Structures are given as structure tokens and as C-alpha cells.
mmCIF file of C-alpha atoms in Angstrom:
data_model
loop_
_atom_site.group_PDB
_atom_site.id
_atom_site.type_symbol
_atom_site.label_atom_id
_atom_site.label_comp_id
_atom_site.label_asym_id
_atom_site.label_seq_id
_atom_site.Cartn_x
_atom_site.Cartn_y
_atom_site.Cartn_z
ATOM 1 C CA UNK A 570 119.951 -19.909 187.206
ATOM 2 C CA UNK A 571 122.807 -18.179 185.867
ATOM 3 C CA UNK A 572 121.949 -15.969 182.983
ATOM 4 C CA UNK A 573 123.767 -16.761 179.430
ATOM 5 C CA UNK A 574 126.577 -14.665 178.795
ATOM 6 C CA UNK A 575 125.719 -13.325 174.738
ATOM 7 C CA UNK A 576 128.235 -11.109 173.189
ATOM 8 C CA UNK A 577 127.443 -9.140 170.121
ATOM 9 C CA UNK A 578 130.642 -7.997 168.101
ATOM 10 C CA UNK A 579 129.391 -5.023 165.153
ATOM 11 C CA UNK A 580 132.089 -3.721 163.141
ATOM 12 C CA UNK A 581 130.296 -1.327 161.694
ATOM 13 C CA UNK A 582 131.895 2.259 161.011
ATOM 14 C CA UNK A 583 129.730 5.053 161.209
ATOM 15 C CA UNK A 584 127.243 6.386 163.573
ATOM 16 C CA UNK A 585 124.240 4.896 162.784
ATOM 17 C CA UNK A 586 124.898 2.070 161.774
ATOM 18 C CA UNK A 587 123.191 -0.562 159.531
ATOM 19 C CA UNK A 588 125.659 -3.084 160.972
ATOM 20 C CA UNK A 589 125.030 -2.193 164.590
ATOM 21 C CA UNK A 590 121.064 -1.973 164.014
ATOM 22 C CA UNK A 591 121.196 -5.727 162.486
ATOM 23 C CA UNK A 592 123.502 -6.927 165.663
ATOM 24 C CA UNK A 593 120.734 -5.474 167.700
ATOM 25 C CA UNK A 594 117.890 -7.073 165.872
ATOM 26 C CA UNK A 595 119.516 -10.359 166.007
ATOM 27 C CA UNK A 596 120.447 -10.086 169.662
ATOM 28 C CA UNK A 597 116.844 -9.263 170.840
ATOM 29 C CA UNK A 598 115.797 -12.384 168.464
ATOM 30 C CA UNK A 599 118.020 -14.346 170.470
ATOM 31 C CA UNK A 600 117.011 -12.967 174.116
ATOM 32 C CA UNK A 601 113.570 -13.500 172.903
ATOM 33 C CA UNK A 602 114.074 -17.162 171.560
ATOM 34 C CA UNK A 603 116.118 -17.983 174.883
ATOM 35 C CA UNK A 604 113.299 -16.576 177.010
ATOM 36 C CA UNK A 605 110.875 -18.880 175.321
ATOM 37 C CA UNK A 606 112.576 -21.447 176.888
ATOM 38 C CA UNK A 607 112.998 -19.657 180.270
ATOM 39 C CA UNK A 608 116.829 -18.721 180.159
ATOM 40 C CA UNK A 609 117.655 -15.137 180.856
ATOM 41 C CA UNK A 610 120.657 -13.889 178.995
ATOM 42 C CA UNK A 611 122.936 -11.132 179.849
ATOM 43 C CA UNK A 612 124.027 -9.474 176.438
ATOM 44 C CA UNK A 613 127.271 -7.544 175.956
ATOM 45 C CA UNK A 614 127.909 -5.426 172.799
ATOM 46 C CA UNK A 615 131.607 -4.368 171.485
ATOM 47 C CA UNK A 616 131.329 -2.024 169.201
ATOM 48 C CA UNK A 617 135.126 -2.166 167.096
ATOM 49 C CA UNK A 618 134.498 0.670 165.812
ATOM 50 C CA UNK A 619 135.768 2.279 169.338
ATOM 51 C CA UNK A 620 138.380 -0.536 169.027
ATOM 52 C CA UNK A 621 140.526 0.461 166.276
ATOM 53 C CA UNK A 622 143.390 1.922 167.756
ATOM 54 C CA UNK A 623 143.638 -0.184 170.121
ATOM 55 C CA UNK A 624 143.271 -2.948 167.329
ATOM 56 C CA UNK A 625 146.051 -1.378 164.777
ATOM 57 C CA UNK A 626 148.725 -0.898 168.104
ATOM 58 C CA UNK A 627 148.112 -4.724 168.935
ATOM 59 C CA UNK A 628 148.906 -5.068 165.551
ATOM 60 C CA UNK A 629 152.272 -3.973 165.656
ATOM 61 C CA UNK A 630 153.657 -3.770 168.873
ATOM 62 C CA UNK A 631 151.964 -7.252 170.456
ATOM 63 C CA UNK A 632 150.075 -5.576 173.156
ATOM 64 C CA UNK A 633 146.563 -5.223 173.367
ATOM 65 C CA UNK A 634 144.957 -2.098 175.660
ATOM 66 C CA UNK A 635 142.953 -2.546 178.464
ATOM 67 C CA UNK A 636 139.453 -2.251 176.401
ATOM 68 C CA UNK A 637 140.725 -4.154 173.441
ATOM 69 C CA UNK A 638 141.793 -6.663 176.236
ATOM 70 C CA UNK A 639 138.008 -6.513 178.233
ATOM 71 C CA UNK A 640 136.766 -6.846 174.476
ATOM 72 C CA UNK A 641 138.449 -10.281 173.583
ATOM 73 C CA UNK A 642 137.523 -11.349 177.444
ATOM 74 C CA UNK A 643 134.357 -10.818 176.650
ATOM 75 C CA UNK A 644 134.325 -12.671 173.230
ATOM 76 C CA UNK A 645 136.105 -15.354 174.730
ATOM 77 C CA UNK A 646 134.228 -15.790 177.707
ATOM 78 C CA UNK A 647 131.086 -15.453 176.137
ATOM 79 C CA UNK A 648 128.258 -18.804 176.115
ATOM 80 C CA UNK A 649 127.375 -17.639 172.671
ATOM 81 C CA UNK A 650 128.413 -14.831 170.055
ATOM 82 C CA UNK A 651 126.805 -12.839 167.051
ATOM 83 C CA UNK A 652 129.376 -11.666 165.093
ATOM 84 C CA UNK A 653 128.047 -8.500 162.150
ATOM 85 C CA UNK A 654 130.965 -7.244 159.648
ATOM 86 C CA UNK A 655 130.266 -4.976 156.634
ATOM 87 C CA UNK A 656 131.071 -6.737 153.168
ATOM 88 C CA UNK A 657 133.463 -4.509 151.390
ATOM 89 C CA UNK A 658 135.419 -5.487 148.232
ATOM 90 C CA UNK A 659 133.300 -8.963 148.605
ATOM 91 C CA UNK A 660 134.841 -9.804 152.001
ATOM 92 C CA UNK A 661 134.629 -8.966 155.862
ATOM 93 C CA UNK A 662 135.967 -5.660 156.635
ATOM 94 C CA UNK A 663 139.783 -5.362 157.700
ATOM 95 C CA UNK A 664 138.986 -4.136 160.887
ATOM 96 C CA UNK A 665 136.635 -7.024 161.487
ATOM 97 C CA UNK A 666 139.075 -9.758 160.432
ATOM 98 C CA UNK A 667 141.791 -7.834 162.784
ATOM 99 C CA UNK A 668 139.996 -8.095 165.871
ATOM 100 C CA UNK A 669 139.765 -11.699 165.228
ATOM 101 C CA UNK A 670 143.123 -11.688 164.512
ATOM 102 C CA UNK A 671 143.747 -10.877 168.153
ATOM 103 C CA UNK A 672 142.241 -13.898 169.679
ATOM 104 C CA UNK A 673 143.855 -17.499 170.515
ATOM 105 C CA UNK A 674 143.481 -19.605 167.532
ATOM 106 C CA UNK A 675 141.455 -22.267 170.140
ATOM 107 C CA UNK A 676 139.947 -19.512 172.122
ATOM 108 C CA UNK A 677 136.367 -19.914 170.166
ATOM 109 C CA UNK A 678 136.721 -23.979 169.925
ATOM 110 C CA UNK A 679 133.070 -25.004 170.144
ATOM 111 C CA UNK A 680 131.610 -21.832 170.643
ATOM 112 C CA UNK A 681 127.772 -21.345 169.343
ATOM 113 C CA UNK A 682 128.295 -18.176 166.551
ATOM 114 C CA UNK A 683 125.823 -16.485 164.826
ATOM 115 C CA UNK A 684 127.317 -14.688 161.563
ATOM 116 C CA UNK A 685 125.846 -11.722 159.808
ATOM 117 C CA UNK A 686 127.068 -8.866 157.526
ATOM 118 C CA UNK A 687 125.647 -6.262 156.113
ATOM 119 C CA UNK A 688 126.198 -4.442 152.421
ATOM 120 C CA UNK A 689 124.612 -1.976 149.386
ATOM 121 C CA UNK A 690 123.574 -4.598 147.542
ATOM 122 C CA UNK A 691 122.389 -8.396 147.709
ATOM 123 C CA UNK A 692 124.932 -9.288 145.236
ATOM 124 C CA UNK A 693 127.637 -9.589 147.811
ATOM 125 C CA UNK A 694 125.934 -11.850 150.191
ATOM 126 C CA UNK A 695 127.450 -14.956 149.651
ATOM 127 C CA UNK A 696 130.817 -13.478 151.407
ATOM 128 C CA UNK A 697 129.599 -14.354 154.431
ATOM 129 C CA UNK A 698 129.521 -18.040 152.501
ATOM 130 C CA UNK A 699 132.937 -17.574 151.127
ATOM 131 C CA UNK A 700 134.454 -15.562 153.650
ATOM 132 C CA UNK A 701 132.824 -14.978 156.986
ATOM 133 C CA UNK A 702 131.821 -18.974 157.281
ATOM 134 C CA UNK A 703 135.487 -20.346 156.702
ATOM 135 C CA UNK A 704 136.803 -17.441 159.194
ATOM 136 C CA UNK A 705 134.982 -18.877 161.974
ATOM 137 C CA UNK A 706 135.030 -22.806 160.463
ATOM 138 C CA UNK A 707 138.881 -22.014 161.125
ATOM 139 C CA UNK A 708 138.572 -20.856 164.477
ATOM 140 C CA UNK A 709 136.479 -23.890 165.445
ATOM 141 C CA UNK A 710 133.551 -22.105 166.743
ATOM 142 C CA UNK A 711 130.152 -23.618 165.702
ATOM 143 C CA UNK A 712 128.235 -21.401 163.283
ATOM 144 C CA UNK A 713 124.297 -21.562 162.547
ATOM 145 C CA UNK A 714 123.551 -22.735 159.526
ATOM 146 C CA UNK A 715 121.161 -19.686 158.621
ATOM 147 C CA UNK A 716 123.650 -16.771 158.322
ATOM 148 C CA UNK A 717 121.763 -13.078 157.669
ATOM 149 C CA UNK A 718 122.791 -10.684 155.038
ATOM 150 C CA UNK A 719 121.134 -7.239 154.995
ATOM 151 C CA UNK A 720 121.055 -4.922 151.658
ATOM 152 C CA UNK A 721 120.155 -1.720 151.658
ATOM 153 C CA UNK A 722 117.027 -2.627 150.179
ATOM 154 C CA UNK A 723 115.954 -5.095 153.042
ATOM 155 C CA UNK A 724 115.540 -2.259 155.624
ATOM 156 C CA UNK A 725 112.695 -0.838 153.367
ATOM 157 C CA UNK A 726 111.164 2.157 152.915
ATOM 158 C CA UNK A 727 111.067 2.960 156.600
ATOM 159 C CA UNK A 728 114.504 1.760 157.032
ATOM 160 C CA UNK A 729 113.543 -0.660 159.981
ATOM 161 C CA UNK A 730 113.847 -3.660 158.555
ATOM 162 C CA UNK A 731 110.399 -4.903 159.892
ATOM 163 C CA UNK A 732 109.264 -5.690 156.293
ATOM 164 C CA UNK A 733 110.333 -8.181 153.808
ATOM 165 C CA UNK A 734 112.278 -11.877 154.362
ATOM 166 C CA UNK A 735 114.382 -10.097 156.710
ATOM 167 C CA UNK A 736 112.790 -10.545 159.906
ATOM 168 C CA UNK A 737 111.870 -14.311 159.089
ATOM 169 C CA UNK A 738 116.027 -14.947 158.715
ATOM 170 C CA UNK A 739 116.448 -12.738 161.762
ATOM 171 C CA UNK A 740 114.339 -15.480 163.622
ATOM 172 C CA UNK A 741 115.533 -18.387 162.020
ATOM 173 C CA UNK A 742 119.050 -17.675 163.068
ATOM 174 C CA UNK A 743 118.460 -16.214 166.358
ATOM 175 C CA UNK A 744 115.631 -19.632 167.035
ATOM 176 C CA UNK A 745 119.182 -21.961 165.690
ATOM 177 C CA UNK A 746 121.632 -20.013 167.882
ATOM 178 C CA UNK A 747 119.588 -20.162 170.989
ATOM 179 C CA UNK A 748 118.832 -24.408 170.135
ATOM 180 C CA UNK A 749 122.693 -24.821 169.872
ATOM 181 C CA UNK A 750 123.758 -22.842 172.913
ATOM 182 C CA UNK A 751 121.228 -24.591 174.995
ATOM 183 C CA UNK A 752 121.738 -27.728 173.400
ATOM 184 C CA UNK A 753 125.464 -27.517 174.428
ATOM 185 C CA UNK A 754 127.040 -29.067 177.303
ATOM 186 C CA UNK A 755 130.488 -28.825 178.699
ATOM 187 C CA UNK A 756 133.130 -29.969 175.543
ATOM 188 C CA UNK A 757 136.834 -30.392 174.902
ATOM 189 C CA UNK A 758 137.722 -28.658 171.884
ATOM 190 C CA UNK A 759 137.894 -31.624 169.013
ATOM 191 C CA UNK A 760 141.237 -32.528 168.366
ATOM 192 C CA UNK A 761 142.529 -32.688 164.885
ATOM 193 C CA UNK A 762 142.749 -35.762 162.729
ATOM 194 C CA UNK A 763 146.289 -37.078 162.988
ATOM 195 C CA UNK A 764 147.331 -36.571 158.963
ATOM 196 C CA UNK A 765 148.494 -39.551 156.929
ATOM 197 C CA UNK A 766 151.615 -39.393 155.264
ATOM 198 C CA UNK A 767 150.775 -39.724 151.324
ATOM 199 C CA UNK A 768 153.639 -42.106 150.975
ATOM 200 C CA UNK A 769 151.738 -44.474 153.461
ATOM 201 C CA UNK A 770 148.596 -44.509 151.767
ATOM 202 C CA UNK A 771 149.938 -45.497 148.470
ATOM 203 C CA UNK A 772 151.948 -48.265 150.120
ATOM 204 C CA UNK A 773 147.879 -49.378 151.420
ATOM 205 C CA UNK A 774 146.931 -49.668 148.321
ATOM 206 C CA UNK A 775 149.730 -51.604 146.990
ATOM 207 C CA UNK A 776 148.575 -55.563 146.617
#
């Protein structure tokens, strides 16, 4: 059996990371989940962080490196993807959005996505809601409905993140992600709904 191709994009910025450690948590949740059910998984992590550059010269010039360009092969190949930004100013981070920015508009139609983000304080957790969610909505990749937000008070006093409700959302979304990518057969991206002129629909409700 060909082993599940999961890619794990972490745009956090600084070495550790809280971002990166809550891509990793999520992605061994998955493997785990996926192994339940017998499927081995081959897991590939881009770290943007390395990416920047390469990200900000695509930006203005059109023309993506070689490891920006193995990066969005990777995303775009992938059977499933977990994607972890930072919330600052109550949004993804810039260089999170940018990297997205790179990619075909239809390149994640119908892909399985897990969304995460990470942040100092609860209070900004509904940007993944208001932000993240409508990011990939717009992309037309197919995001879990349990998306996990980590505050710094959710890692604990150890600063594992073993304690708390944060494990059992780990779980949750790593348990939906691996249903929906094995749930998932081959599938044309869903066209869009031809739009009705709003001339034409008053003239429908003429009698």
C-alpha cells in the first residue's frame, strides 16, 4: 500500500517554536489515528521560516527558488495538509498568508486541511474562525471542523502541552483529518455555481 503523503506547513519564527511543536503534535496525532486504521503515512514538514526569502523574491520578481518551488510541490502534492500560523494583530502571520499566496488558486481544490495557530493569549483564537477558515474556504481545500488554537497557557507549567483540553482537540482534529483523507476518493474540483444576473431574478418574480 502506498503510504499517505502528509505535509505539515509551521510558520513559526523563532527557534523553538510553539508553532512548530503544535505542527508536530498534531502530525503524530494524525500518523497515530491513520495507523489505527492500518495506513502508513509519510510526513513532510516545511518549515517557512527557512522560506522567507525565497517567499519575499517570488513576491516581486514572479519566480519562486528551487526550495520555495519543492515547498509548494510538496503542499500541492500532498494527500492531506496541517497548516500552523502564529496569530498576530488578530490574523495569520504575513509570511504565512504569502506562502499561500504562491500557490494556484485550484491547486488545494478538495484537499483534506487541518488548521491550527498558535498565540499569547486565548483571546485571539477565533482568527483562525475569522481568518485562517475563510483563507482555506477560498482555496477550496476541505478543512476539519475542529481547528486547534494554543495559548501560552495551554502548554502548562512544563510547557509540553500534555495537560489541559489541549491534547483532547489535538485528537479530535487529527481523528477528523485522518476520517476525511481516508474517506476521500478520487474528485474533480467542484465547479462554481453559474451566478444569476439580478435583473433576471426580479423579472422571476414578476406575475
Amino acid at each position: 500500500m502506498t503510504a499517505l503523503r502528509l505535509v505539515v506547513v509551521s510558520a513559526g519564527l523563532s527557534r523553538p517554536s510553539s508553532t512548530r511543536l503544535l505542527a508536530d503534535r498534531l502530525a503524530a496525532a494524525t500518523v497515530r489515528r491513520l495507523g489505527e486504521d492500518g495506513r502508513q503515512v509519510e510526513v513532510t514538514v516545511v518549515e517557512l521560516r527557512d522560506l522567507a526569502t525565497d517567499i519575499a523574491n517570488n513576491l516581486v520578481t514572479g519566480f519562486a527558488g528551487g526550495a520555495l518551488r519543492g515547498a509548494v510541490e510538496a503542499v500541492t502534492e500532498a494527500d492531506a495538509l496541517i497548516a500552523v500560523t502564529p496569530i498576530f494583530t488578530a490574523s495569520y502571520s504575513g509570511l504565512f498568508k504569502s506562502f499561500f499566496d504562491v500557490i494556484e488558486q485550484d491547486a488545494l481544490a478538495g484537499k483534506p486541511v487541518l488548521i491550527a495557530a498558535t498565540g499569547g493569549t486565548a483571546r485571539h483564537s477565533l482568527a483562525l474562525e475569522h481568518a485562517v477558515r475563510p483563507l482555506f474556504a477560498y482555496l477550496r481545500a476541505v478543512v476539519v471542523p475542529t481547528a486547534v488554537y494554543a495559548a501560552t497557557d495551554d502548554w502548562g507549567a512544563a510547557g509540553d502541552g500534555h495537560t489541559g483540553a489541549l491534547p483532547a482537540r489535538i485528537d479530535r482534529a487529527a481523528g477528523e483529518l485522518a476520517a476525511l483523507q481516508a474517506g476521500r476518493g478520487p474528485q474533480a474540483p467542484a465547479q462554481p455555481e453559474a451566478v444569476v444576473p439580478f435583473a433576471r431574478q426580479l423579472a422571476a418574480l414578476r406575475v
